[in-house]
């Protein structure tokens, strides 16, 4: 309809300059809003998008009123009455709308009554109920409603995060972990770091530091700018060193028995060569894992088939060639060895090397 009216005014009736101006003005400022209605129509301040188009409508109304005013007689009287009624109705609408702006809660409720799919408003309402009203049950209902209506919403990780917090406060740790894991895996953006961090804290409190390290590592990857993530990762590493310093077999078992890390079925760490001289041997491996996959060098371990842990004297990684070099004592040059490479993603690769 708008396009048809435009062609009529521009090509068939160029003399009506004011109408043309009014129409173009409205179209320029209103069409983008209509095109991106999905993005703009769910916010509580969507009315602001009508401010500029209203200028064009005012020009149209003024021009039309002037045309009828010039005719005089009953038409002039009718136009005047119409204008008065229009002003009264407009004032009444605006006056009533002012009550909706009483406070945030009132505005949120009003917006949701008109547009139940206004997810940002429903989310803010849930946060208000939780943080200000301390009404955790109603806040939970709002977050669950978002998850039901729009499970692929861009901020769904934060929705699941709040639900996880709810169950954690209820001492239902299993349910909390379920929602934290949903939050952590709901997208690939930085918002997932909060859930990873909470999961890491939960396992750190259980003194399961290898498991906590995985989540802290993923939190740091998701949001490297948040200092807390890096600090928690470093703390977990130091606790692992402290707990397992004199019991490397326990750490090896923890990594390989499936409690913290899961063994990958793929062989992405290939043994390339071995160089022995003087009192040590260098074992060279080629990493064929994805570039996004992060190795945990401090947890790389070596054992003999009988279970004896082999001490790593030195290690190095060349990012250009993707080669991993591990240095051990010369006494292991003719032994069967099992190399374990844990990653930030919670998996480990196992490579066996024969003499």
PDB file of C-alpha atoms in Angstrom, residues 122-128 130 136 138-148 156 158-160 162-163:
ATOM      1  CA  UNK A 122      10.700 -10.721  30.391  1.00  0.00           C
ATOM      2  CA  UNK A 123      14.358 -11.324  31.225  1.00  0.00           C
ATOM      3  CA  UNK A 124      14.710  -7.900  32.880  1.00  0.00           C
ATOM      4  CA  UNK A 125      11.483  -8.552  34.786  1.00  0.00           C
ATOM      5  CA  UNK A 126      12.866 -11.863  36.027  1.00  0.00           C
ATOM      6  CA  UNK A 127      16.080 -10.192  37.168  1.00  0.00           C
ATOM      7  CA  UNK A 128      14.048  -7.495  38.952  1.00  0.00           C
ATOM      8  CA  UNK A 130      15.036 -11.967  41.790  1.00  0.00           C
ATOM      9  CA  UNK A 136      12.650 -16.213  43.495  1.00  0.00           C
ATOM     10  CA  UNK A 138       8.153 -15.760  40.236  1.00  0.00           C
ATOM     11  CA  UNK A 139      11.579 -14.947  38.804  1.00  0.00           C
ATOM     12  CA  UNK A 140      12.037 -18.628  38.015  1.00  0.00           C
ATOM     13  CA  UNK A 141       8.668 -18.637  36.216  1.00  0.00           C
ATOM     14  CA  UNK A 142       9.783 -15.775  33.966  1.00  0.00           C
ATOM     15  CA  UNK A 143      13.066 -17.466  33.046  1.00  0.00           C
ATOM     16  CA  UNK A 144      11.307 -20.780  32.380  1.00  0.00           C
ATOM     17  CA  UNK A 145       8.800 -18.983  30.157  1.00  0.00           C
ATOM     18  CA  UNK A 146      11.609 -17.526  28.037  1.00  0.00           C
ATOM     19  CA  UNK A 147      13.205 -20.971  27.703  1.00  0.00           C
ATOM     20  CA  UNK A 148       9.850 -22.390  26.641  1.00  0.00           C
ATOM     21  CA  UNK A 156      19.437 -17.902  26.465  1.00  0.00           C
ATOM     22  CA  UNK A 158      21.937 -16.049  30.801  1.00  0.00           C
ATOM     23  CA  UNK A 159      18.430 -17.467  31.226  1.00  0.00           C
ATOM     24  CA  UNK A 160      19.786 -20.937  32.001  1.00  0.00           C
ATOM     25  CA  UNK A 162      19.718 -17.743  36.408  1.00  0.00           C
ATOM     26  CA  UNK A 163      17.801 -21.017  36.577  1.00  0.00           C
TER      27      UNK A 163
END
